[in-house]
Short mmCIF file of C-alpha atoms and ligand atoms in Angstrom, two decimals:
data_model
loop_
_atom_site.label_atom_id
_atom_site.label_comp_id
_atom_site.label_asym_id
_atom_site.label_seq_id
_atom_site.Cartn_x
_atom_site.Cartn_y
_atom_site.Cartn_z
CA UNK A 92 0.00 0.00 0.00
CA UNK A 93 1.48 3.35 -0.94
CA UNK A 94 1.19 6.60 0.97
CA UNK A 95 1.48 10.13 -0.37
CA UNK A 96 2.38 13.19 1.66
CA UNK A 97 2.60 16.86 0.78
CA UNK A 98 6.24 17.77 1.39
CA UNK A 99 6.70 21.40 2.48
CA UNK A 100 10.26 21.30 1.16
CA UNK A 101 9.20 20.68 -2.46
CA UNK A 102 5.65 22.08 -2.07
CA UNK A 103 4.47 18.89 -3.81
CA UNK A 104 2.63 15.71 -2.97
CA UNK A 105 5.20 12.90 -3.00
CA UNK A 106 5.07 9.16 -2.61
CA UNK A 107 6.42 8.14 0.78
CA UNK A 108 9.51 5.93 0.52
CA UNK A 109 11.39 5.32 3.79
CA UNK A 110 15.11 6.04 3.76
CA UNK A 111 16.01 2.65 5.21
CA UNK A 112 14.57 -0.66 6.35
CA UNK A 113 13.31 -0.78 9.93
CA UNK A 114 11.07 1.72 11.65
CA UNK A 115 10.03 4.98 10.00
CA UNK A 116 11.91 7.67 11.89
CA UNK A 117 9.94 10.77 12.70
CA UNK A 118 10.63 13.89 14.76
CA UNK A 119 7.86 16.13 16.04
CA UNK A 120 8.51 19.45 17.78
CA UNK A 121 6.91 19.19 21.20
CA UNK A 122 5.54 21.63 23.74
CA UNK A 123 7.27 24.43 25.54
CA UNK A 124 6.31 23.46 29.08
CA UNK A 125 5.51 26.84 30.61
CA UNK A 126 1.72 26.47 30.72
CA UNK A 127 -1.07 24.03 29.90
CA UNK A 128 -1.13 23.25 26.19
CA UNK A 129 -4.17 24.73 24.45
CA UNK A 130 -6.26 22.92 21.87
CA UNK A 131 -4.45 24.81 19.08
CA UNK A 132 -1.27 23.06 20.19
CA UNK A 133 -3.22 19.83 20.31
CA UNK A 134 -4.28 20.27 16.73
CA UNK A 135 -0.60 19.87 15.85
CA UNK A 136 -0.14 16.84 18.12
CA UNK A 137 -3.36 15.31 16.78
CA UNK A 138 -2.19 15.71 13.19
CA UNK A 139 1.06 13.98 14.15
CA UNK A 140 -0.95 11.24 15.80
CA UNK A 141 -2.96 10.82 12.60
CA UNK A 142 0.28 10.60 10.63
CA UNK A 143 1.72 8.07 13.01
CA UNK A 144 -1.43 5.95 13.03
CA UNK A 145 -1.62 6.10 9.22
CA UNK A 146 1.96 4.84 8.92
CA UNK A 147 1.11 2.02 11.30
CA UNK A 148 -2.13 1.26 9.44
CA UNK A 149 -0.01 0.92 6.31
CA UNK A 150 2.15 -1.64 8.10
CA UNK A 151 5.17 0.45 9.10
CA UNK A 152 6.71 0.43 12.51
CA UNK A 153 7.29 3.99 13.75
CA UNK A 154 9.98 5.49 15.93
CA UNK A 155 8.79 8.92 16.97
CA UNK A 156 10.73 11.44 19.02
CA UNK A 157 8.98 14.44 20.56
CA UNK A 158 11.07 16.94 22.49
CA UNK A 159 10.03 18.85 25.59
CA UNK A 160 11.31 22.41 25.59
CA UNK A 161 11.99 22.90 29.29
CA UNK A 162 14.45 25.75 29.01
CA UNK A 163 13.94 28.86 26.85
CA UNK A 164 13.04 32.53 27.18
CA UNK A 165 9.44 31.79 28.26
CA UNK A 166 10.05 29.00 30.79
CA UNK A 167 12.74 31.06 32.51
CA UNK A 168 10.62 34.22 32.54
CA UNK A 169 7.54 32.53 34.02
CA UNK A 170 9.32 30.31 36.56
CA UNK A 171 11.07 33.39 37.94
CA UNK A 172 7.81 35.35 38.00
CA UNK A 173 6.31 32.78 40.37
CA UNK A 174 9.53 32.23 42.31
CA UNK A 175 9.93 28.55 41.44
CA UNK A 176 12.96 26.53 40.41
CA UNK A 177 12.89 25.97 36.66
CA UNK A 178 12.75 22.17 37.01
CA UNK A 179 9.86 22.28 39.53
CA UNK A 180 8.01 24.78 37.39
CA UNK A 181 8.29 22.79 34.15
CA UNK A 182 7.62 19.43 35.89
CA UNK A 183 3.98 20.38 36.55
CA UNK A 184 3.36 21.20 32.89
CA UNK A 185 5.15 18.09 31.67
CA UNK A 186 2.87 15.98 33.87
CA UNK A 187 -0.21 17.86 32.66
CA UNK A 188 0.88 17.40 29.05
CA UNK A 189 1.16 13.62 29.41
CA UNK A 190 -2.24 13.44 31.13
CA UNK A 191 -3.76 15.48 28.28
CA UNK A 192 -2.23 13.19 25.66
CA UNK A 193 -3.99 10.27 27.35
CA UNK A 194 -7.31 12.11 27.48
CA UNK A 195 -7.07 12.65 23.73
CA UNK A 196 -5.89 9.06 23.10
CA UNK A 197 -2.78 10.35 21.33
CA UNK A 198 -0.40 7.43 20.91
CA UNK A 199 2.78 8.00 22.88
CA UNK A 200 6.04 8.73 21.09
CA UNK A 201 8.92 6.32 21.68
CA UNK A 202 11.16 9.03 23.17
CA UNK A 203 10.36 12.34 24.90
CA UNK A 204 13.77 13.94 25.38
CA UNK A 205 13.91 17.07 27.54
CA UNK A 206 16.21 19.89 26.48
CA UNK A 207 17.82 20.25 29.92
CA UNK A 208 18.99 16.60 29.77
CA UNK A 209 20.85 17.18 26.49
CA UNK A 210 23.03 20.24 27.00
CA UNK A 211 26.30 18.29 26.29
CA UNK A 212 24.90 17.07 22.94
CA UNK A 213 23.97 20.65 22.01
CA UNK A 214 27.43 21.93 22.96
CA UNK A 215 29.03 19.17 20.87
CA UNK A 216 26.90 20.14 17.88
CA UNK A 217 27.84 23.81 18.22
CA UNK A 218 31.50 22.75 18.32
CA UNK A 219 31.01 20.94 15.03
CA UNK A 220 29.56 24.13 13.57
CA UNK A 221 32.68 26.02 14.67
CA UNK A 222 34.81 23.38 12.93
CA UNK A 223 32.79 23.99 9.75
CA UNK A 224 33.26 27.74 10.18
CA UNK A 225 29.50 28.26 10.43
CA UNK A 226 29.42 29.59 14.00
CA UNK A 227 31.03 32.60 15.60
CA UNK A 228 31.04 34.28 19.00
CA UNK A 229 30.06 37.94 18.94
CA UNK A 230 31.04 40.77 21.27
CA UNK A 231 27.91 40.17 23.39
CA UNK A 232 29.31 36.73 24.31
CA UNK A 233 26.60 34.82 22.43
CA UNK A 234 27.35 32.29 19.72
CA UNK A 235 25.54 32.76 16.41
CA UNK A 236 25.02 30.76 13.24
CA UNK A 237 26.26 32.60 10.16
CA UNK A 238 23.55 32.18 7.54
CA UNK A 239 25.72 33.79 4.83
CA UNK A 240 28.15 30.89 5.06
CA UNK A 241 25.43 28.29 4.56
CA UNK A 242 24.20 28.41 0.95
CA UNK A 243 21.09 26.29 1.56
CA UNK A 244 19.60 28.74 4.04
CA UNK A 245 15.97 29.51 3.15
CA UNK A 246 15.18 26.33 1.21
CA UNK A 247 12.27 25.28 3.43
CA UNK A 248 10.57 28.65 3.84
CA UNK A 249 11.48 29.53 0.20
CA UNK A 250 13.22 32.73 1.15
CA UNK A 251 14.84 34.81 -1.52
CA UNK A 252 18.29 35.74 -0.13
CA UNK A 253 19.22 38.11 -2.94
CA UNK A 254 18.26 41.44 -1.44
CA UNK A 255 19.02 40.80 2.17
CA UNK A 256 21.43 42.64 4.37
CA UNK A 257 24.19 40.39 5.73
CA UNK A 258 25.49 40.09 9.25
CA UNK A 259 22.36 41.06 11.20
CA UNK A 260 22.02 39.11 14.44
CA UNK A 261 19.00 38.13 16.49
CA UNK A 262 19.11 36.81 20.01
CA UNK A 263 15.42 36.01 20.53
CA UNK A 264 14.21 32.49 19.81
CA UNK A 265 11.17 33.70 17.90
CA UNK A 266 11.24 36.23 15.03
CA UNK A 267 9.55 36.97 11.69
CA UNK A 268 10.56 36.20 8.15
CA UNK A 269 11.22 39.93 7.62
CA UNK A 270 13.94 39.63 10.25
CA UNK A 271 16.03 36.90 8.57
CA UNK A 272 19.28 37.03 10.53
CA UNK A 273 22.11 35.12 12.16
CA UNK A 274 20.42 33.31 15.04
CA UNK A 275 21.65 32.40 18.52
CA UNK A 276 23.10 28.92 19.12
CA UNK A 277 24.33 29.69 22.62
CA UNK A 278 23.16 32.62 24.74
CA UNK A 279 25.62 34.18 27.17
CA UNK A 280 24.31 34.24 30.73
CA UNK A 281 22.50 37.43 31.60
CA UNK A 282 20.62 38.93 34.53
CA UNK A 283 17.21 37.67 33.45
CA UNK A 284 18.40 34.04 33.45
CA UNK A 285 18.82 33.91 37.25
CA UNK A 286 20.36 30.57 38.22
CA UNK A 287 19.63 28.90 34.88
CA UNK A 288 22.98 28.46 33.14
CA UNK A 289 25.52 25.82 32.11
CA UNK A 290 29.27 25.96 31.49
CA UNK A 291 30.42 25.84 27.90
CA UNK A 292 33.60 26.50 25.87
CA UNK A 293 32.12 29.98 25.22
CA UNK A 294 31.44 30.81 28.84
CA UNK A 295 28.38 30.26 31.03
CA UNK A 296 25.02 30.46 29.33
CA UNK A 297 22.22 28.39 27.83
CA UNK A 298 21.33 26.99 24.42
CA UNK A 299 19.09 28.74 21.90
CA UNK A 300 15.77 27.03 21.20
CA UNK A 301 16.56 25.75 17.69
CA UNK A 302 19.71 23.81 18.54
CA UNK A 303 17.86 21.45 20.88
CA UNK A 304 15.80 19.90 18.08
CA UNK A 305 18.86 19.36 15.85
CA UNK A 306 20.88 17.79 18.66
CA UNK A 307 18.13 15.57 20.10
CA UNK A 308 16.69 14.40 16.77
CA UNK A 309 20.12 13.29 15.54
CA UNK A 310 20.90 11.60 18.82
CA UNK A 311 17.82 9.38 18.71
CA UNK A 312 17.08 9.12 14.97
CA UNK A 313 20.47 9.39 13.28
CA UNK A 314 21.94 12.08 11.04
CA UNK A 315 19.31 11.52 8.32
CA UNK A 316 15.75 10.46 8.98
CA UNK A 317 12.37 10.26 7.28
CA UNK A 318 9.88 12.80 8.59
CA UNK A 319 9.84 16.04 10.55
CA UNK A 320 6.60 17.79 11.46
CA UNK A 321 5.14 20.74 13.33
CA UNK A 322 2.59 23.52 13.09
CA UNK A 323 3.06 25.85 10.12
CA UNK A 324 4.29 28.63 12.43
CA UNK A 325 7.31 26.44 13.17
CA UNK A 326 8.41 26.38 9.54
CA UNK A 327 10.18 29.71 9.91
CA UNK A 328 12.45 30.41 11.67
CA UNK A 329 12.51 27.28 13.79
CA UNK A 330 12.68 24.55 11.14
CA UNK A 331 14.75 26.61 8.73
CA UNK A 332 17.29 27.12 11.51
CA UNK A 333 17.18 23.45 12.45
CA UNK A 334 18.07 22.52 8.84
CA UNK A 335 20.94 25.02 8.78
CA UNK A 336 22.42 23.64 12.01
CA UNK A 337 21.97 19.96 11.14
CA UNK A 338 23.01 20.01 7.48
CA UNK A 339 25.69 22.57 8.24
CA UNK A 340 27.25 20.14 10.71
CA UNK A 341 26.90 16.90 8.72
CA UNK A 342 27.18 18.17 5.15
CA UNK A 343 24.30 16.00 3.92
CA UNK A 344 20.50 15.91 3.80
CA UNK A 345 18.95 15.74 7.25
CA UNK A 346 15.20 15.17 6.74
CA UNK A 347 13.46 13.69 3.71
CA UNK A 348 9.81 14.78 4.24
CA UNK A 349 8.57 17.91 6.02
CA UNK A 350 4.89 18.05 7.00
CA UNK A 351 3.21 21.06 8.57
CA UNK A 352 -0.34 21.52 9.80
CA UNK A 353 -2.41 24.66 9.43
CA UNK A 354 -3.65 26.53 12.47
CA UNK A 355 -6.62 26.10 14.69
CA UNK A 356 -8.53 29.38 14.46
CA UNK A 357 -11.02 31.22 16.66
CA UNK A 358 -13.12 33.92 15.00
CA UNK A 359 -10.65 34.21 12.15
CA UNK A 360 -7.54 34.44 14.34
CA UNK A 361 -4.92 31.85 15.24
CA UNK A 362 -5.60 30.36 18.67
CA UNK A 363 -2.60 31.37 20.75
CA UNK A 364 -1.51 32.14 24.25
CA UNK A 365 -0.33 35.61 23.31
CA UNK A 366 -3.75 36.59 21.85
CA UNK A 367 -5.50 35.15 24.90
CA UNK A 368 -8.17 33.51 22.70
CA UNK A 369 -7.45 29.96 23.76
CA UNK A 370 -9.10 27.01 25.46
CA UNK A 371 -7.03 24.42 27.22
CA UNK A 372 -8.19 20.84 27.08
CA UNK A 373 -9.17 21.14 30.74
CA UNK A 374 -11.38 24.17 29.98
CA UNK A 375 -13.38 22.06 27.55
CA UNK A 376 -13.56 19.03 29.84
CA UNK A 377 -14.88 21.27 32.61
CA UNK A 378 -17.60 22.50 30.27
CA UNK A 379 -18.76 18.93 29.82
CA UNK A 380 -17.05 17.86 26.58
CA UNK A 381 -15.23 14.54 26.50
CA UNK A 382 -11.75 13.77 25.23
CA UNK A 383 -13.14 11.69 22.40
CA UNK A 384 -15.51 14.46 21.26
CA UNK A 385 -12.65 16.96 21.22
CA UNK A 386 -10.47 14.43 19.41
CA UNK A 387 -13.13 13.99 16.74
CA UNK A 388 -13.30 17.76 16.14
CA UNK A 389 -9.51 18.19 15.95
CA UNK A 390 -9.33 15.32 13.47
CA UNK A 391 -12.25 16.43 11.35
CA UNK A 392 -10.57 18.91 8.99
CA UNK A 393 -7.71 18.11 6.63
CA UNK A 394 -4.47 19.00 8.40
CA UNK A 395 -3.38 21.55 5.79
CA UNK A 396 -6.64 23.50 6.04
CA UNK A 397 -7.36 25.99 8.79
CA UNK A 398 -9.73 24.56 11.36
CA UNK A 399 -12.22 27.00 12.82
CA UNK A 400 -13.00 25.95 16.37
CA UNK A 401 -16.69 26.16 17.35
CA UNK A 402 -18.95 24.61 19.94
CA UNK A 403 -21.28 23.60 17.09
CA UNK A 404 -18.51 21.35 15.80
CA UNK A 405 -18.29 19.73 19.25
CA UNK A 406 -22.05 19.24 19.22
CA UNK A 407 -21.79 17.56 15.82
CA UNK A 408 -18.98 15.32 16.99
CA UNK A 409 -21.13 14.31 19.94
CA UNK A 410 -23.96 13.34 17.58
CA UNK A 411 -21.65 11.37 15.30
CA UNK A 412 -20.17 9.42 18.19
CA UNK A 413 -23.64 8.73 19.57
CA UNK A 414 -24.68 7.44 16.19
CA UNK A 415 -21.70 5.09 16.15
CA UNK A 416 -22.47 3.91 19.70
CA UNK A 417 -26.13 3.35 18.82
CA UNK A 418 -25.23 1.41 15.67
CA UNK A 419 -22.74 -0.77 17.53
CA UNK A 420 -25.34 -1.61 20.19
CA UNK A 421 -27.84 -2.56 17.49
CA UNK A 422 -25.23 -4.64 15.65
CA UNK A 423 -24.44 -6.53 18.84
CA UNK A 424 -28.10 -7.51 19.10
CA UNK A 425 -28.44 -8.66 15.47
CA UNK A 426 -29.27 -12.31 14.86
CA UNK A 427 -31.04 -12.85 11.55
CA UNK A 428 -30.80 -16.27 9.93
CA UNK A 429 -28.79 -14.95 6.98
CA UNK A 430 -26.86 -11.87 5.76
CA UNK A 431 -27.97 -9.70 2.88
CA UNK A 432 -25.95 -10.81 -0.18
CA UNK A 433 -24.45 -7.34 -0.66
CA UNK A 434 -22.75 -7.36 2.77
CA UNK A 435 -19.38 -8.57 1.49
CA UNK A 436 -19.30 -5.84 -1.16
CA UNK A 437 -20.32 -3.16 1.35
CA UNK A 438 -17.42 -4.16 3.60
CA UNK A 439 -14.93 -4.35 0.72
CA UNK A 440 -15.83 -0.87 -0.55
CA UNK A 441 -15.79 0.65 2.95
CA UNK A 442 -12.32 -0.80 3.56
CA UNK A 443 -10.98 0.41 0.23
CA UNK A 444 -12.47 3.93 0.39
CA UNK A 445 -11.31 4.41 3.95
CA UNK A 446 -7.75 3.56 2.97
CA UNK A 447 -7.85 5.67 -0.18
CA UNK A 448 -8.71 8.66 2.02
CA UNK A 449 -5.92 8.55 4.60
CA UNK A 450 -3.27 7.28 2.20
CA UNK A 451 -3.72 10.40 0.06
CA UNK A 452 -1.95 12.99 2.24
CA UNK A 453 -4.02 12.01 5.30
CA UNK A 454 -7.31 12.96 3.64
CA UNK A 455 -9.49 12.23 6.64
CA UNK A 456 -12.62 13.60 4.90
CA UNK A 457 -12.49 10.76 2.39
CA UNK A 458 -12.15 8.23 5.19
CA UNK A 459 -14.97 9.86 7.16
CA UNK A 460 -17.25 9.59 4.10
CA UNK A 461 -16.45 5.85 3.96
CA UNK A 462 -17.33 5.58 7.64
CA UNK A 463 -20.69 7.30 7.15
CA UNK A 464 -21.52 5.09 4.16
CA UNK A 465 -20.84 2.03 6.28
CA UNK A 466 -23.00 3.30 9.15
CA UNK A 467 -25.82 4.05 6.74
CA UNK A 468 -25.61 0.61 5.15
CA UNK A 469 -25.41 -1.10 8.57
CA UNK A 470 -28.58 0.62 9.80
CA UNK A 471 -30.38 -0.15 6.54
CA UNK A 472 -29.52 -3.86 6.84
CA UNK A 473 -30.50 -3.86 10.52
CA UNK A 474 -33.86 -2.28 9.66
CA UNK A 475 -34.43 -5.02 7.08
CA UNK A 476 -33.36 -7.70 9.58
CA UNK A 477 -30.72 -8.79 7.07
CA UNK A 478 -27.68 -9.30 9.32
CA UNK A 479 -26.66 -12.49 11.12
CA UNK A 480 -24.70 -12.26 14.35
CA UNK A 481 -21.52 -13.05 12.41
CA UNK A 482 -22.30 -10.55 9.65
CA UNK A 483 -23.02 -7.82 12.20
CA UNK A 484 -19.81 -8.67 14.06
CA UNK A 485 -17.88 -8.21 10.81
CA UNK A 486 -19.22 -4.65 10.61
CA UNK A 487 -18.26 -3.95 14.24
CA UNK A 488 -14.79 -5.31 13.42
CA UNK A 489 -14.54 -2.93 10.47
CA UNK A 490 -15.51 -0.01 12.74
CA UNK A 491 -12.87 -1.13 15.22
CA UNK A 492 -10.36 -1.26 12.35
CA UNK A 493 -11.25 2.32 11.35
CA UNK A 494 -10.78 3.25 14.98
CA UNK A 495 -7.08 2.41 14.68
CA UNK A 496 -7.03 5.77 12.86
CA UNK A 497 -9.85 7.69 14.57
CA UNK A 498 -8.96 6.51 18.05
CA UNK A 499 -12.27 7.65 19.56
CA UNK A 500 -15.01 5.14 18.71
CA UNK A 501 -14.07 2.81 21.55
CA UNK A 502 -16.62 0.22 20.36
CA UNK A 503 -15.92 -1.95 23.43
CA UNK A 504 -17.74 0.50 25.73
CA UNK A 505 -20.57 1.57 23.41
CA UNK A 506 -23.30 -0.19 25.42
CA UNK A 507 -22.11 1.36 28.67
CA UNK A 508 -22.25 4.84 27.18
CA UNK A 509 -25.68 4.32 25.64
CA UNK A 510 -27.00 3.17 29.01
CA UNK A 511 -25.41 6.14 30.79
CA UNK A 512 -26.85 8.48 28.21
CA UNK A 513 -30.33 7.22 28.92
CA UNK A 514 -29.95 7.99 32.60
CA UNK A 515 -27.97 11.27 32.42
CA UNK A 516 -27.58 14.11 29.90
CA UNK A 517 -24.61 14.01 27.54
CA UNK A 518 -22.61 16.75 29.26
CA UNK A 519 -22.75 14.88 32.58
CA UNK A 520 -21.73 11.63 30.84
CA UNK A 521 -18.82 13.48 29.24
CA UNK A 522 -17.69 14.73 32.67
CA UNK A 523 -17.88 11.16 33.95
CA UNK A 524 -15.77 9.95 31.01
CA UNK A 525 -13.23 12.70 31.59
CA UNK A 526 -13.07 11.70 35.23
CA UNK A 527 -12.50 8.06 34.32
CA UNK A 528 -9.64 9.16 32.02
CA UNK A 529 -8.14 11.34 34.77
CA UNK A 530 -8.29 8.42 37.21
CA UNK A 531 -6.64 6.16 34.68
CA UNK A 532 -3.87 8.75 34.24
CA UNK A 533 -3.64 8.90 38.06
CA UNK A 534 -4.43 12.61 37.98
CA UNK A 535 -6.47 12.52 41.19
CA UNK A 536 -6.74 16.28 41.66
CA UNK A 537 -8.41 16.51 38.26
CA UNK A 538 -10.62 13.50 38.96
CA UNK A 539 -11.83 15.03 42.26
CA UNK A 540 -12.55 18.31 40.54
CA UNK A 541 -14.64 16.51 37.92
CA UNK A 542 -16.52 14.55 40.59
CA UNK A 543 -17.52 17.91 42.13
CA UNK A 544 -18.55 19.27 38.74
CA UNK A 545 -20.78 16.21 38.26
CA UNK A 546 -22.33 16.72 41.69
CA UNK A 547 -23.04 20.37 40.83
CA UNK A 548 -25.10 19.13 37.90
CA UNK A 549 -27.18 16.95 40.22
CA UNK A 550 -25.55 13.55 39.68
CA UNK A 551 -23.31 11.24 41.65
CA UNK A 552 -20.85 8.85 40.13
CA UNK A 553 -20.42 5.33 41.45
CA UNK A 554 -17.24 3.42 40.70
CA UNK A 555 -17.13 -0.29 40.02
CA UNK A 556 -14.09 -2.58 39.67
CA UNK A 557 -11.99 -2.33 36.50
CA UNK A 558 -12.57 1.40 35.97
CA UNK A 559 -16.30 1.04 35.16
CA UNK A 560 -18.71 3.66 36.51
CA UNK A 561 -22.41 4.49 36.78
CA UNK A 562 -24.25 7.80 37.09
CA UNK A 563 -27.17 8.26 39.45
CA UNK A 564 -29.36 11.27 40.20
CA UNK A 565 -28.18 12.87 43.46
P1 LIG B 783 4.67 25.90 21.26
O1 LIG B 783 4.41 25.29 22.60
O2 LIG B 783 4.20 27.32 21.12
O3 LIG B 783 6.11 25.71 20.82
O4 LIG B 783 3.79 25.09 20.19
C1 LIG B 783 3.75 23.70 20.13
C2 LIG B 783 3.16 23.25 18.82
O5 LIG B 783 1.82 23.70 18.66
C3 LIG B 783 3.91 23.74 17.59
O6 LIG B 783 4.03 22.69 16.65
C4 LIG B 783 3.03 24.85 17.07
O7 LIG B 783 3.20 25.03 15.68
C5 LIG B 783 1.65 24.33 17.38
N1 LIG B 783 0.60 25.35 17.47
C6 LIG B 783 0.56 26.46 18.26
N2 LIG B 783 -0.60 27.15 18.08
C7 LIG B 783 -1.33 26.46 17.15
C8 LIG B 783 -2.62 26.64 16.53
N3 LIG B 783 -3.42 27.65 16.85
N4 LIG B 783 -3.02 25.71 15.62
C9 LIG B 783 -2.23 24.66 15.31
N5 LIG B 783 -1.01 24.43 15.86
C10 LIG B 783 -0.55 25.32 16.76
ZN1 LIG B 784 11.74 21.82 16.97
#
């Protein structure tokens, strides 16, 4: 089975061919752990999850590395503002991030390297850049990458270097395309850094943001690997600078395929912490939406299209998931003497169309259409009493197969949810599901908070062995 991806480097859809036998090696830029991730961030992690699941669906093994940025301008600024040690400050957001990944059923990466555990690797990489005459120390004590000495600079963001002024330097980790400049590899210690610094051949200081991804990806994936991803805002300068550092040091191609997702928007603007127009996952859980409903919304739009976040979309996702639950419950009760003759063809087409969708640059809309066709056909056959127990089970199996990509149908627990839904409204059920997920992730503070929220809505939750639960009117 062949997969096609749109490669940002070539701006073309290309057939995916792994560089080597063995697992597909993929690097995904992870969170800066200075706050709870918002659902815009999770759009990026969800797209990467879809990519990962699609590779696995196609039969590949995947080795994914996602870094945790636990030292940078923002983590230092905010840890100092609340008087905490940097490691204690970032630890709480790392823990929250992993709990959130579970709530959204995002498959874990194989390695989650933290920047602060890899300072020696970053220093070694900067030393290689000095050997290649691509790095220099300036009068301010910081070490910069010289983009003039690296001819490939700009190939990802398609920057025209012709009319640019040379030798401009920028110390900040984040800057615009208009400010193309030599960027910081190592930042000399300054007042604002407090006690956050490491020794280096260039004096005490700390790494720039970009160098961490080059150093950690090459450590765990080798000097050339298959796929690198992120949100589109990471393309420049972050990924452009990563390419310069990595290919500058090794002298050969670093990453074969670059994939970027478009933004999650709110009222026409990018959802972001700086604009203040964001919802964290916890905000939505507290309003009574479940992880699987949120997952369905984040997955629903092709990753290269902007996704406008609305509560209507959540409502729709809720309806779709209810429809799947209801169909599964009906299928489990089916027991006609024989199957309709067209069943085999219905299953074959569903399987084929589903695959054609995701294998074409992760076109989830095509796969969702195949899902809806199958649900429609299943209900039609059920209405006509034309499904045997075995025939109906084959449809449930197909839904479970699709769920290897969607990751939110959870057909095993459909009956439990339908029963809960009959006794409590959907928002209360969603709170109960979120609480079950929090308990599973051993996030007991969150699970207690959700229990209280359920009580406020007039229900009590009763736990049973094995993580099962039941809602009763208070
Ligand atoms: P940050 O923690 O800001 O470094 O962002 C982590 C990831 O989330 C990066 O891959 C960003 O590109 C991505 N991201 C941030 N905001 C959004 C958004 N509104 N929509 C989609 N992805 C985003
Ligand atoms: Zn990165």
